[in-house]
């Protein structure tokens, strides 16, 4: 009995010592409510959006995403492959690609991995442009890589939900193919140009410009008018109109763009800052230079001379995070393009 009592006393002292150590913060078992991960985390909702294509014959642009990586690590909240029509998500509308937890810290890039051969249902092709005649044109890539990195800075805060937006500007990323032997009319621009055409943003740090424009006295009803947002003092008309870079991209430095639809436009996901808004009119090319029977490309016609109905300076519009600037604009004339 004395031996049994001594053993019980010894076990009690050991148990008390363990509890004391636990209270001091040592030898603590992982928090079962955090899945064994003690690193503070927050929720990331990764979304995609698009800017309009400057092609009258393009009906849709489909891409198949197989992986999403955040700072080189697979994003567990993404389940792929997913095939989406980018042109269905414009003017502030987004497609949710996945929701998942990330460590609470700063991040610098998101990588998208595409499948150019098969879509989410296993059908050919995986990435393609659909024209108005319902023909699918496989989207070719100029590089051997099927992965494209969008660089930017965003923070994930502990116990908070963040909407992370990938703004894929297909107007800058897609061009007509230079390969006359190819059955496809479209190709991606160079890898670096594609990557620079995908903006990476935390939605809560952006604002929006929306409004109406009356161009009835300067443009005909069959013209297409596009609004472009530029960081203040960054718009160089000759460079933007002529095109820049290896792929001769027009309006390359525009932060965002929007087709004026029934007199209205929306320039979404603009980082805080000062902006200048410019408007250009386009008309369909009736020459059918590619010989396919479709009037495909839009020809740049003129720049619109504009003024604010409220007397605002349209070359210096201040945009704040989580706010919307509303404009009422009149087109008073046209400016010749050099």
Coordinates of C-alpha atoms in Angstrom, one line a residue:
X1 CA 0.0 0.0 0.0
X2 CA 2.9 2.4 0.8
X3 CA 4.4 1.7 -2.6
X4 CA 1.1 2.3 -4.4
X5 CA 0.6 5.6 -2.5
X6 CA 4.1 6.7 -3.4
X7 CA 3.4 6.0 -7.1
X8 CA 0.1 7.9 -7.0
X9 CA 1.8 10.9 -5.3
X10 CA 4.6 10.8 -8.0
X11 CA 2.1 10.8 -10.8
X12 CA 0.2 13.7 -9.3
X13 CA 3.3 15.8 -8.9
X14 CA 4.2 15.1 -12.6
X15 CA 0.8 16.1 -13.8
X16 CA 0.9 19.3 -11.7
X17 CA 4.3 20.1 -13.2
X18 CA 2.9 19.6 -16.8
X19 CA 0.0 21.9 -16.1
X20 CA 2.4 24.5 -14.7
X21 CA 4.6 24.4 -17.7
X22 CA 1.5 24.7 -20.0
X23 CA 0.4 27.8 -18.1
X24 CA 3.9 29.3 -18.7
X25 CA 3.3 28.9 -22.5
X26 CA 5.8 26.1 -22.9
X27 CA 5.1 22.6 -24.4
X28 CA 1.7 23.8 -25.6
X29 CA -0.1 21.5 -28.0
X30 CA -1.1 23.0 -31.4
X31 CA -4.4 24.8 -31.3
X32 CA -7.0 22.3 -32.7
X33 CA -9.2 25.1 -33.8
X34 CA -6.5 26.3 -36.2
X35 CA -5.8 23.0 -37.8
X36 CA -2.5 22.7 -36.1
X37 CA -1.3 26.0 -37.7
X38 CA -0.4 28.7 -35.1
X39 CA 0.4 31.3 -37.8
X40 CA -2.3 34.0 -37.9
X41 CA -4.4 33.7 -41.1
X42 CA -7.0 35.6 -43.1
X43 CA -9.3 34.8 -46.0
X44 CA -8.5 35.6 -49.6
X45 CA -11.2 35.7 -52.3
X46 CA -9.3 35.6 -55.6
X47 CA -11.3 37.1 -58.5
X48 CA -10.8 37.8 -62.2
X49 CA -12.2 40.7 -64.3
X50 CA -11.5 42.1 -67.8
X51 CA -11.2 45.2 -69.8
X52 CA -12.9 45.3 -73.3
X53 CA -11.4 44.1 -76.5
X54 CA -11.1 46.6 -79.3
X55 CA -12.3 44.2 -82.0
X56 CA -15.8 44.4 -83.3
X57 CA -15.9 40.7 -84.3
X58 CA -14.9 39.2 -81.0
X59 CA -17.8 37.7 -79.1
X60 CA -15.9 36.0 -76.2
X61 CA -12.5 35.2 -75.0
X62 CA -12.2 31.9 -73.0
X63 CA -9.3 30.9 -70.9
X64 CA -8.8 27.7 -68.9
X65 CA -7.0 28.1 -65.6
X66 CA -5.5 24.9 -64.1
X67 CA -3.5 26.4 -61.1
X68 CA -3.3 29.6 -59.1
X69 CA -0.1 30.1 -57.1
X70 CA 0.4 32.9 -54.5
X71 CA 4.1 33.9 -54.0
X72 CA 5.0 30.5 -55.5
X73 CA 2.8 28.4 -53.3
X74 CA -0.4 26.7 -54.6
X75 CA -3.5 28.4 -53.5
X76 CA -5.6 25.8 -51.7
X77 CA -8.8 27.7 -52.3
X78 CA -8.7 27.2 -56.0
X79 CA -10.3 24.1 -57.5
X80 CA -9.5 23.6 -61.2
X81 CA -9.5 23.4 -64.0
X82 CA -11.9 26.3 -64.6
X83 CA -12.8 27.7 -68.0
X84 CA -14.2 31.2 -68.0
X85 CA -15.2 33.8 -70.6
X86 CA -13.3 36.9 -69.6
X87 CA -15.6 39.2 -71.6
X88 CA -18.5 38.3 -69.3
X89 CA -16.8 40.1 -66.4
X90 CA -16.3 43.8 -67.2
X91 CA -17.1 47.2 -65.7
X92 CA -16.5 46.1 -62.1
X93 CA -18.1 42.6 -62.4
X94 CA -15.8 39.8 -61.3
X95 CA -15.6 36.0 -61.5
X96 CA -14.7 34.3 -58.1
X97 CA -11.9 31.8 -58.8
X98 CA -11.5 30.5 -55.3
X99 CA -11.7 31.3 -51.5
X100 CA -9.1 30.1 -49.0
X101 CA -6.9 31.0 -46.1
X102 CA -3.5 32.6 -46.4
X103 CA -1.0 33.5 -43.7
X104 CA -1.6 37.1 -42.5
X105 CA 1.3 39.0 -44.2
X106 CA 2.2 40.9 -47.4
X107 CA 2.3 39.2 -50.8
X108 CA 3.8 40.3 -54.1
X109 CA 2.5 38.1 -56.9
X110 CA 0.0 35.7 -58.2
X111 CA 0.7 33.2 -61.0
X112 CA -2.0 31.8 -63.3
X113 CA -1.3 28.5 -65.1
X114 CA -3.3 28.0 -68.3
X115 CA -4.2 24.9 -70.4
X116 CA -4.1 26.0 -74.1
X117 CA -5.1 22.5 -75.3
X118 CA -8.1 21.4 -73.2
X119 CA -10.9 23.2 -71.4
X120 CA -12.5 22.2 -68.1
X121 CA -14.5 19.5 -69.9
X122 CA -11.6 18.0 -71.8
X123 CA -12.5 19.6 -75.1
X124 CA -10.2 21.3 -77.5
X125 CA -9.0 24.0 -77.3
X126 CA -8.5 25.2 -73.8
X127 CA -8.0 28.9 -74.5
X128 CA -9.7 30.5 -77.5
X129 CA -11.4 33.5 -79.0
X130 CA -14.9 33.1 -80.2
X131 CA -16.0 35.4 -83.0
X132 CA -19.5 36.5 -83.8
X133 CA -20.0 33.7 -86.4
X134 CA -19.5 31.2 -83.4
X135 CA -16.1 30.0 -84.7
X136 CA -13.6 29.1 -82.1
X137 CA -10.0 30.3 -82.8
X138 CA -7.4 28.7 -80.6
X139 CA -5.4 31.2 -78.7
X140 CA -1.8 30.7 -79.4
X141 CA 1.1 31.6 -77.1
X142 CA 4.4 33.0 -78.3
X143 CA 6.4 31.5 -75.5
X144 CA 6.9 27.9 -74.3
X145 CA 5.4 28.9 -70.9
X146 CA 1.8 28.4 -70.0
X147 CA 2.2 30.3 -66.7
X148 CA 2.0 34.1 -66.3
X149 CA 2.8 36.0 -63.2
X150 CA 1.0 39.2 -62.1
X151 CA 3.0 41.3 -59.8
X152 CA 1.7 43.7 -57.2
X153 CA 1.4 44.2 -53.5
X154 CA -1.4 43.1 -51.3
X155 CA -1.9 42.3 -47.6
X156 CA -3.8 39.6 -45.9
X157 CA -5.0 40.6 -42.4
X158 CA -5.6 38.3 -39.5
X159 CA -9.2 37.1 -39.2
X160 CA -10.2 39.3 -42.1
X161 CA -11.6 38.7 -45.6
X162 CA -9.8 40.3 -48.6
X163 CA -11.1 40.5 -52.2
X164 CA -8.0 40.1 -54.4
X165 CA -8.7 41.1 -58.1
X166 CA -6.7 40.0 -61.2
X167 CA -7.7 42.5 -63.9
X168 CA -6.8 40.7 -67.2
X169 CA -6.8 43.4 -69.9
X170 CA -7.3 41.3 -73.0
X171 CA -7.2 44.4 -75.2
X172 CA -3.4 44.6 -74.3
X173 CA -2.8 40.8 -74.2
X174 CA -4.2 39.5 -77.5
X175 CA -3.3 40.4 -81.1
X176 CA -3.9 39.1 -84.6
X177 CA -1.6 36.2 -85.5
X178 CA 1.5 37.0 -87.6
X179 CA 1.5 33.4 -88.8
X180 CA -0.4 33.3 -92.1
X181 CA -0.2 29.5 -92.2
X182 CA -2.0 29.2 -88.8
X183 CA -5.7 28.4 -88.7
X184 CA -6.0 30.7 -85.7
X185 CA -6.4 34.4 -86.1
X186 CA -5.3 35.3 -82.6
X187 CA -2.2 35.0 -80.4
X188 CA -1.1 36.2 -77.1
X189 CA 1.5 39.0 -77.0
X190 CA 5.0 38.2 -75.5
X191 CA 5.2 36.7 -72.1
X192 CA 6.3 39.9 -70.4
X193 CA 3.6 41.9 -72.2
X194 CA 0.9 39.4 -71.1
X195 CA 2.2 39.7 -67.5
X196 CA 2.1 43.5 -67.5
X197 CA -1.5 43.3 -68.8
X198 CA -2.7 41.6 -65.7
X199 CA -3.1 44.0 -62.8
X200 CA -3.0 42.6 -59.2
X201 CA -5.1 44.6 -56.7
X202 CA -6.7 44.4 -53.3
X203 CA -10.3 45.7 -54.0
X204 CA -10.5 47.6 -50.8
X205 CA -7.7 49.9 -51.9
X206 CA -9.3 50.9 -55.1
X207 CA -12.1 53.2 -56.2
X208 CA -14.2 53.8 -59.4
X209 CA -15.0 56.4 -62.0
X210 CA -18.4 56.1 -63.7
X211 CA -20.6 58.4 -65.6
X212 CA -22.3 59.4 -68.8
X213 CA -21.0 61.0 -72.0
X214 CA -23.1 62.7 -74.6
X215 CA -21.4 62.3 -78.0
X216 CA -24.4 62.9 -80.2
X217 CA -23.0 66.0 -81.8
X218 CA -19.6 64.5 -82.6
X219 CA -20.0 60.8 -83.4
X220 CA -22.4 58.7 -85.5
X221 CA -24.5 55.9 -84.0
X222 CA -22.3 53.2 -85.6
X223 CA -19.1 54.4 -83.9
X224 CA -17.7 52.8 -80.8
X225 CA -16.5 55.1 -78.1
X226 CA -14.0 54.0 -75.5
X227 CA -13.0 55.8 -72.3
X228 CA -9.4 55.4 -71.1
X229 CA -8.2 56.3 -67.6
X230 CA -4.6 57.4 -67.2
X231 CA -2.5 58.4 -64.2
X232 CA -2.4 62.2 -64.3
X233 CA 0.3 63.6 -66.6
X234 CA 1.1 60.2 -68.1
X235 CA -1.0 60.4 -71.3
X236 CA 1.2 60.8 -74.4
X237 CA -1.1 60.8 -77.3
X238 CA 1.4 60.1 -80.1
X239 CA 2.9 57.1 -78.2
X240 CA -0.4 55.7 -77.1
X241 CA -2.0 55.9 -80.5
X242 CA 1.0 54.6 -82.4
X243 CA 1.5 51.6 -80.2
X244 CA 4.4 50.5 -78.0
X245 CA 6.5 47.5 -77.2
X246 CA 7.3 44.4 -79.2
X247 CA 3.6 43.9 -80.0
X248 CA 2.9 47.5 -80.8
X249 CA 0.2 47.8 -78.1
X250 CA -2.0 50.8 -78.4
X251 CA -3.1 52.7 -75.2
X252 CA -0.6 50.5 -73.4
X253 CA -0.3 52.8 -70.4
X254 CA -4.0 53.2 -69.7
X255 CA -4.8 52.0 -66.2
X256 CA -8.2 50.8 -67.3
X257 CA -10.7 51.3 -70.2
X258 CA -14.4 51.0 -70.7
X259 CA -16.7 50.9 -73.8
X260 CA -19.4 53.6 -73.6
X261 CA -22.6 51.6 -73.7
X262 CA -25.8 53.5 -74.2
X263 CA -24.0 56.7 -73.1
X264 CA -22.6 55.2 -69.9
X265 CA -19.1 54.0 -68.9
X266 CA -17.5 52.5 -65.8
X267 CA -13.8 52.5 -65.0
X268 CA -13.4 50.1 -62.1
X269 CA -10.6 49.0 -59.7
X270 CA -8.5 52.2 -59.9
X271 CA -5.9 52.6 -57.2
X272 CA -6.0 55.8 -55.2
X273 CA -4.6 58.8 -57.1
X274 CA -5.2 61.5 -59.7
X275 CA -6.4 60.5 -63.1
X276 CA -7.0 61.9 -66.6
X277 CA -9.9 60.6 -68.7
X278 CA -9.7 60.6 -72.5
X279 CA -12.2 59.3 -75.0
X280 CA -11.6 57.9 -78.5
X281 CA -14.0 56.9 -81.2
X282 CA -13.6 53.8 -83.4
X283 CA -15.3 52.5 -86.5
X284 CA -15.5 49.1 -88.1
X285 CA -13.0 48.4 -90.9
X286 CA -15.1 47.6 -93.9
X287 CA -12.2 46.5 -96.1
X288 CA -12.0 42.9 -94.8
X289 CA -8.2 42.8 -95.2
X290 CA -7.9 39.3 -93.8
X291 CA -10.3 37.9 -96.4
X292 CA -12.4 35.9 -94.0
X293 CA -15.7 37.6 -94.8
X294 CA -15.8 39.3 -91.4
X295 CA -15.4 43.0 -90.6
X296 CA -13.0 42.3 -87.8
X297 CA -10.8 45.1 -86.7
X298 CA -11.9 48.5 -85.3
X299 CA -10.1 51.5 -86.9
X300 CA -9.2 54.3 -84.6
X301 CA -11.1 57.4 -85.9
X302 CA -10.7 60.4 -83.6
X303 CA -10.2 61.7 -80.1
X304 CA -13.1 63.5 -78.6
X305 CA -12.9 66.9 -77.1
X306 CA -14.8 66.8 -73.8
X307 CA -15.9 68.9 -70.9
X308 CA -17.6 68.3 -67.6
X309 CA -21.2 69.4 -67.3
X310 CA -20.3 70.4 -63.7
X311 CA -17.1 72.2 -64.7
X312 CA -14.7 69.6 -63.3
X313 CA -11.1 69.4 -64.5
X314 CA -11.2 66.1 -66.4
X315 CA -7.4 66.0 -66.5
X316 CA -7.2 65.8 -62.7
X317 CA -9.8 63.6 -61.2
X318 CA -9.1 62.4 -57.6
X319 CA -10.0 58.8 -56.8
X320 CA -10.2 57.6 -53.2
X321 CA -10.3 54.0 -52.0
X322 CA -13.8 52.5 -51.7
X323 CA -15.4 55.5 -53.3
X324 CA -17.1 56.3 -56.7
X325 CA -16.6 59.5 -58.7
X326 CA -19.6 60.2 -60.9
X327 CA -19.2 62.3 -64.0
X328 CA -21.5 63.9 -66.6
X329 CA -19.5 64.6 -69.8
X330 CA -20.3 66.3 -73.1
X331 CA -18.3 65.7 -76.2
X332 CA -18.0 69.2 -77.8
X333 CA -15.7 68.4 -80.7
X334 CA -13.2 66.1 -82.3
X335 CA -9.4 66.3 -82.2
X336 CA -7.4 65.1 -85.2
X337 CA -5.0 62.2 -84.6
X338 CA -1.5 62.6 -85.7

